[in-house]
Short mmCIF file of C-alpha atoms in Angstrom, two decimals:
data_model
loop_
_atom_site.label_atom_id
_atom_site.label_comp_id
_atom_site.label_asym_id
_atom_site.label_seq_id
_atom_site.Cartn_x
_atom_site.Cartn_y
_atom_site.Cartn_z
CA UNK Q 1 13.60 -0.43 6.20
CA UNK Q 2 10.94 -0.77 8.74
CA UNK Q 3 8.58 -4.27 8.96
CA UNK Q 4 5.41 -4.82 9.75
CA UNK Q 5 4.39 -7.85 10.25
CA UNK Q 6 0.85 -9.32 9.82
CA UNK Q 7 -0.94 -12.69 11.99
CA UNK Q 8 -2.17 -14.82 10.85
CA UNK Q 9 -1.28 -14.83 7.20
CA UNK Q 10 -4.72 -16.85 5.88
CA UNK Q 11 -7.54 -18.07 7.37
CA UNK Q 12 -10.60 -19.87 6.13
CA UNK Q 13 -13.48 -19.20 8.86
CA UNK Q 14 -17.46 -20.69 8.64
CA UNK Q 15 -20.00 -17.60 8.00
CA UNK Q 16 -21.44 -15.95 10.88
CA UNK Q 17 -17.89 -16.60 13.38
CA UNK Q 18 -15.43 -13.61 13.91
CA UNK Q 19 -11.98 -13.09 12.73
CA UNK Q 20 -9.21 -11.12 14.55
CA UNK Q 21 -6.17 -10.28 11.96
CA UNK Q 22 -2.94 -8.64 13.97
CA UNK Q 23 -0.89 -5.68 12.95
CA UNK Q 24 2.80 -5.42 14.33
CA UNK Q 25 5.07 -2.98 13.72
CA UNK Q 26 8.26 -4.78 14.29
CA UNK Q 27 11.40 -2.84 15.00
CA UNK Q 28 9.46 0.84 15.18
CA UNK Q 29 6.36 2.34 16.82
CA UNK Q 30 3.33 3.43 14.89
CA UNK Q 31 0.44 5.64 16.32
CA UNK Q 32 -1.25 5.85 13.27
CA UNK Q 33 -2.12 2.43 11.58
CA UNK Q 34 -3.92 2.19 8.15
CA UNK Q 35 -6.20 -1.25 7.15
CA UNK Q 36 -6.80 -1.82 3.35
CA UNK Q 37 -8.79 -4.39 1.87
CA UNK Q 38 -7.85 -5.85 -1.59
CA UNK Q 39 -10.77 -8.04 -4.12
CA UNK Q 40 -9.26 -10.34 -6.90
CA UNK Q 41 -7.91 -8.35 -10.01
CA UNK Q 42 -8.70 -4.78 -7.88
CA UNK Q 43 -6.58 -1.93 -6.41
CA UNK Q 44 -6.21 -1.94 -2.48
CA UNK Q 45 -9.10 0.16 -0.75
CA UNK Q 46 -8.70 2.18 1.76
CA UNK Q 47 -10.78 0.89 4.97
CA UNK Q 48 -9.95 2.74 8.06
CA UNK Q 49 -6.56 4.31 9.96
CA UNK Q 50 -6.41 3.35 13.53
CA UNK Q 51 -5.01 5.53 15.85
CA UNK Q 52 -3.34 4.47 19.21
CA UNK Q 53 -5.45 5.25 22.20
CA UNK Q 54 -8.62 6.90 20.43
CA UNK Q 55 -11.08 5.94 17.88
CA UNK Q 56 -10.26 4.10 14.32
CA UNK Q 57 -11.48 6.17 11.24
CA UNK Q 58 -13.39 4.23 8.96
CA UNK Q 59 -13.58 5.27 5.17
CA UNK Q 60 -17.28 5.73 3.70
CA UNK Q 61 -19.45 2.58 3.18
CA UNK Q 62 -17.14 0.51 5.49
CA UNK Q 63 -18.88 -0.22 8.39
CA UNK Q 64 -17.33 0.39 11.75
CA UNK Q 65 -20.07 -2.10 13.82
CA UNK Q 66 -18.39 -4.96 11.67
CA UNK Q 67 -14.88 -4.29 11.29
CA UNK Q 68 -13.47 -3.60 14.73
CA UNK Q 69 -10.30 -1.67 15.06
CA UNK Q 70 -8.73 -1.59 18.61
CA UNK Q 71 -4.61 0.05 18.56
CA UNK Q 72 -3.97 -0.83 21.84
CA UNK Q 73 -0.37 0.08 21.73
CA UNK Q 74 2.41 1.65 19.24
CA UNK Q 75 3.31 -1.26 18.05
CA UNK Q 76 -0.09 -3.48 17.74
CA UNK Q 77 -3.57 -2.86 15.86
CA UNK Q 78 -5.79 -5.01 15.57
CA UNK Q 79 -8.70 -6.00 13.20
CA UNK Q 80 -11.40 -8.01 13.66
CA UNK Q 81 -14.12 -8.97 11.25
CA UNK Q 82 -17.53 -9.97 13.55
CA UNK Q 83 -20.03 -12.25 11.99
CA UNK Q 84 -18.03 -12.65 8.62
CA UNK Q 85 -19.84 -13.80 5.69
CA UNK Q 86 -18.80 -14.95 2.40
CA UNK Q 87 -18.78 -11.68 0.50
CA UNK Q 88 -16.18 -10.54 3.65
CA UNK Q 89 -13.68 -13.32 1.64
CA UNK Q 90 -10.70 -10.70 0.37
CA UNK Q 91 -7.19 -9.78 1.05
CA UNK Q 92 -6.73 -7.46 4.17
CA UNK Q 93 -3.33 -5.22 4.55
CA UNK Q 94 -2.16 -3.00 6.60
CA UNK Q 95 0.46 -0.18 6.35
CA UNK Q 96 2.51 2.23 9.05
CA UNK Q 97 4.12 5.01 8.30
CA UNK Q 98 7.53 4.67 9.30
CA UNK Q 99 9.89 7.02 11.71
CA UNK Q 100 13.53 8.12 12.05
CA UNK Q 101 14.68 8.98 15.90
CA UNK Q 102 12.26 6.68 17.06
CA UNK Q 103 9.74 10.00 17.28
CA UNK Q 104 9.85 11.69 13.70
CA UNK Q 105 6.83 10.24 10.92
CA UNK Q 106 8.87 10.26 7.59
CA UNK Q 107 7.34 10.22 4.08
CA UNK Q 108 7.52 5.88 3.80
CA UNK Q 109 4.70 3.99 4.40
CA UNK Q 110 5.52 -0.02 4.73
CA UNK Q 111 3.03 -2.35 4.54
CA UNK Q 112 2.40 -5.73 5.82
CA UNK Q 113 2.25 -9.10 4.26
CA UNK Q 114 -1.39 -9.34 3.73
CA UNK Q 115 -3.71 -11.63 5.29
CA UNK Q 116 -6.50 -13.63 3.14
CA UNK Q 117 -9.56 -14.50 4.72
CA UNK Q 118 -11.82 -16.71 3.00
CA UNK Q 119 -15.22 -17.16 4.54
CA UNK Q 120 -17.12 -20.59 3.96
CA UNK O 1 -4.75 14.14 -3.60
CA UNK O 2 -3.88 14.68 -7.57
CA UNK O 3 -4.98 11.98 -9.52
CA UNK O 4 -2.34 9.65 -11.63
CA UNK O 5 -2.83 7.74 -14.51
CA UNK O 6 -1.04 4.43 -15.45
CA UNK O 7 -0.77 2.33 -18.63
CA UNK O 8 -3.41 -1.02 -17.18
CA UNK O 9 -0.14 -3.41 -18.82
CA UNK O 10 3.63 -3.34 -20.07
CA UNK O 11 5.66 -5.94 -21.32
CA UNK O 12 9.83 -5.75 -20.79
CA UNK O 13 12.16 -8.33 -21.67
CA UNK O 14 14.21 -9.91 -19.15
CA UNK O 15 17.61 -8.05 -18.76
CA UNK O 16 16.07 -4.78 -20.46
CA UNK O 17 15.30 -1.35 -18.64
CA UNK O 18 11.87 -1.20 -18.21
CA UNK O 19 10.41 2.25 -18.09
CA UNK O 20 7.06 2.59 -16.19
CA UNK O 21 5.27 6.55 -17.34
CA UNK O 22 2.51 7.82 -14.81
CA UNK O 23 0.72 11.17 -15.49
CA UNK O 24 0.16 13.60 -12.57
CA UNK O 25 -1.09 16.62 -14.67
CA UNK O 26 -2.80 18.16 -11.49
CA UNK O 27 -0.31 17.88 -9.19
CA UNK O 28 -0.10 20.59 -6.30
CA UNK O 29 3.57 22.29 -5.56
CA UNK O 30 3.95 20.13 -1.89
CA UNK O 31 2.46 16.53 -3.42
CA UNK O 32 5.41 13.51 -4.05
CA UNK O 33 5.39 11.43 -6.43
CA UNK O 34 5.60 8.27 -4.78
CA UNK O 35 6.07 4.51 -6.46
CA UNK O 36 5.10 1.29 -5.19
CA UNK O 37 4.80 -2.22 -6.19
CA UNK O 38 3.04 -5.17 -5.42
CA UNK O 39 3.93 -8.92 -6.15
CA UNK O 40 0.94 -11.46 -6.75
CA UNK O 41 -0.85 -12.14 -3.11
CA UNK O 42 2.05 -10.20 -1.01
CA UNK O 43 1.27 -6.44 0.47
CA UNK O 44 2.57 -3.73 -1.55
CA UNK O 45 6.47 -2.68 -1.40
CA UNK O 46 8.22 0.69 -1.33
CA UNK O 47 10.22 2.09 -4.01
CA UNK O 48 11.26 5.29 -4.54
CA UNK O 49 9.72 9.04 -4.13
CA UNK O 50 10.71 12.43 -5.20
CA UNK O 51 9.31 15.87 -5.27
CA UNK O 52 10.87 17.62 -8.40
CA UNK O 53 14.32 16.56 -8.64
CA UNK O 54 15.49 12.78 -10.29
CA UNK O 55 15.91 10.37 -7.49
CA UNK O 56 18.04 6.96 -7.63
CA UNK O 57 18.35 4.53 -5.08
CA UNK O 58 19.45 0.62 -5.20
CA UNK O 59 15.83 -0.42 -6.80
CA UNK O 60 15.20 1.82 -9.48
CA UNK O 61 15.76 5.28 -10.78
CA UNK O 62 12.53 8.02 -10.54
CA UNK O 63 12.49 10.91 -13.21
CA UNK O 64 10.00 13.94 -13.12
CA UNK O 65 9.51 15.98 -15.76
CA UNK O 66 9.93 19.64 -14.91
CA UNK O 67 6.97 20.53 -14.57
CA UNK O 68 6.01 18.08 -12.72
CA UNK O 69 2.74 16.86 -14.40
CA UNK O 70 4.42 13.24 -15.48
CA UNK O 71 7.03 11.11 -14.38
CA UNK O 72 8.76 7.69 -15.33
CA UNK O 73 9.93 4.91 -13.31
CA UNK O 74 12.86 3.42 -14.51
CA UNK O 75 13.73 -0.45 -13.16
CA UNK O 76 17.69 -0.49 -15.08
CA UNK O 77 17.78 -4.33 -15.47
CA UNK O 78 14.32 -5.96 -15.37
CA UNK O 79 14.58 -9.76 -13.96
CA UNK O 80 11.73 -11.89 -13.75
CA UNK O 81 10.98 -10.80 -10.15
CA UNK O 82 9.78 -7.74 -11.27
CA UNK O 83 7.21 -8.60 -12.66
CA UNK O 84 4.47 -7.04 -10.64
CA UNK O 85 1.70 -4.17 -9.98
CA UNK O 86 3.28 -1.13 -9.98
CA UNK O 87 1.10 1.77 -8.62
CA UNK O 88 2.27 5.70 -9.32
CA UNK O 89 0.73 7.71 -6.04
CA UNK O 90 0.12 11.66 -5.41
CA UNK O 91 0.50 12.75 -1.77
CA UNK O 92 1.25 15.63 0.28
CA UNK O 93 4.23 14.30 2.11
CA UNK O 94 2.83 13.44 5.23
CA UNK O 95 3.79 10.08 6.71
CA UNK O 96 0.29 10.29 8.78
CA UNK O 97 -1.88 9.92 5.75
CA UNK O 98 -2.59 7.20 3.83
CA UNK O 99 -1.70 6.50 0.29
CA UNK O 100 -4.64 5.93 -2.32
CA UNK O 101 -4.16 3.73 -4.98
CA UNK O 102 -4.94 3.56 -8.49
CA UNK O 103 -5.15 0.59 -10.48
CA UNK O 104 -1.81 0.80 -11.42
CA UNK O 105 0.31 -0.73 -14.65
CA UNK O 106 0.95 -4.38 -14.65
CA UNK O 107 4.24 -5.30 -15.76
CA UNK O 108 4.96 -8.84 -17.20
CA UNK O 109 8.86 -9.24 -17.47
CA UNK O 110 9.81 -12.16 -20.15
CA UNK O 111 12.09 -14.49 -20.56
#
C-alpha cells in the first residue's frame, strides 16, 4: 500500500513559538491532502484538506489565521501551528488518498504516523 | 455521509474470531462501508471496504447484510496486536473526500 510519512513525529514547543509538521506522500502523488487533529480518549477531527497549488479548506471553528496549510507540491503539505499555546497540545494526522496509474484517486485513504505536539 | 454506530468496547480472547457489528441504517445506494483501525498513539490503518457484496482480504473478512443497513467485521484469529480502535465509516466512494470518524468500538484482545 501507499505511505505517507509524517516529520517530525513529536515535538514539545514553549507557548507563543510556531510549529511546522510535514506531510509526505512517499512512493505516490497526492493533490488533495487531509489534516486531522486527535485529543486524548477522542475520535480524529477533521481540520482542513489541502489542495496542491490553491487554497487549504478549513473545517468550521478551525481557524485558518492559526493553522497554516501550504501543499506546495504532490507529494508535500505542510502544517504549521503559529503562536501555539497549550490548549494547541494534541495529536495531528494526516491522510492522502491513494492512486493506481500514478493518475487515478482510488477509494483508500492512508494516513500518516501522527505527530504529537505538546505545548509548554 | 450516513451515520454508523459502534459498540464504545469488545472484549475477544486471544486466538478467537473477533466479530466487530457497525449499524449503517441510513445508508445511501453509492456509500462504502469502509473499516479502519487505529493502534494507541499511531495514525489510523486501512482495512477493508465493500459496497454490498462480502469482501476478504489478508486482514480480515467484511460482511454486509443485504440490505445494507449493518455490517460486521470479522478479524479470523485475534492476536494481541489487535487490540485497537476500530472505526466503521460511511462514504460515497470518492478517494477526494475525507473520511469522518465516529468514536468507534475499542477492542481489548486477552491473553
Amino acid at each position: 500500500g501507499a505511505v505517507v510519512s509524517q516529520h517530525p513525529s513529536w515535538v514539545i514547543c514553549k507557548s507563543g513559538t510556531s510549529v511546522k509538521i510535514e506531510c509526505r506522500s512517499l512512493d505516490f502523488q497526492a493533490t488533495t491532502m487531509f489534516w486531522y487533529r486527535q485529543f486524548p480518549k477522542q475520535s480524529l477531527m477533521l481540520m482542513a484538506t489541502s489542495n496542491e497549488g490553491s487554497k487549504a479548506t478549513y473545517e468550521q471553528g478551525v481557524e485558518k489565521d492559526k493553522f497554516l496549510i501550504n501543499h506546495a507540491s504532490l507529494t508535500l503539505s505542510t502544517l504549521t501551528v503559529t503562536s501555539a499555546h497549550p490548549e494547541d497540545s494534541s495529536f495531528y494526522i494526516c491522510s492522502a488518498p491513494g492512486t493506481s496509474g500514478g493518475t487515478h484517486i482510488t477509494d483508500t485513504q492512508y494516513f500518516g504516523p501522527g505527530t504529537r505536539l505538546t505545548v509548554l | 455521509d450516513a451515520k454508523t454506530t459502534q459498540p464504545t468496547s469488545m472484549d475477544c480472547a486471544e486466538g478467537r474470531a473477533a466479530n466487530l457489528p457497525c449499524n449503517h441504517s441510513t445508508i445511501s445506494g453509492n456509500e462504502y462501508v469502509y473499516w479502519y483501525r487505529q493502534i494507541h498513539s499511531q495514525g489510523p490503518q486501512y482495512i477493508i471496504h465493500g459496497l454490498k457484496n462480502n469482501e476478504t482480504n489478508e486482514m480480515a473478512s467484511l460482511i454486509i447484510t443485504e440490505d445494507r443497513k449493518s455490517s460486521t467485521l470479522i478479524l479470523p484469529h485475534a492476536t494481541l496486536r489487535d487490540t485497537a480502535v476500530y472505526y466503521c465509516i460511511v462514504r460515497v466512494g470518492r478517494g477526494n473526500t475525507p473520511l469522518v470518524f465516529g468514536k468507534g468500538t475499542r477492542l481489548s484482545v486477552i491473553a
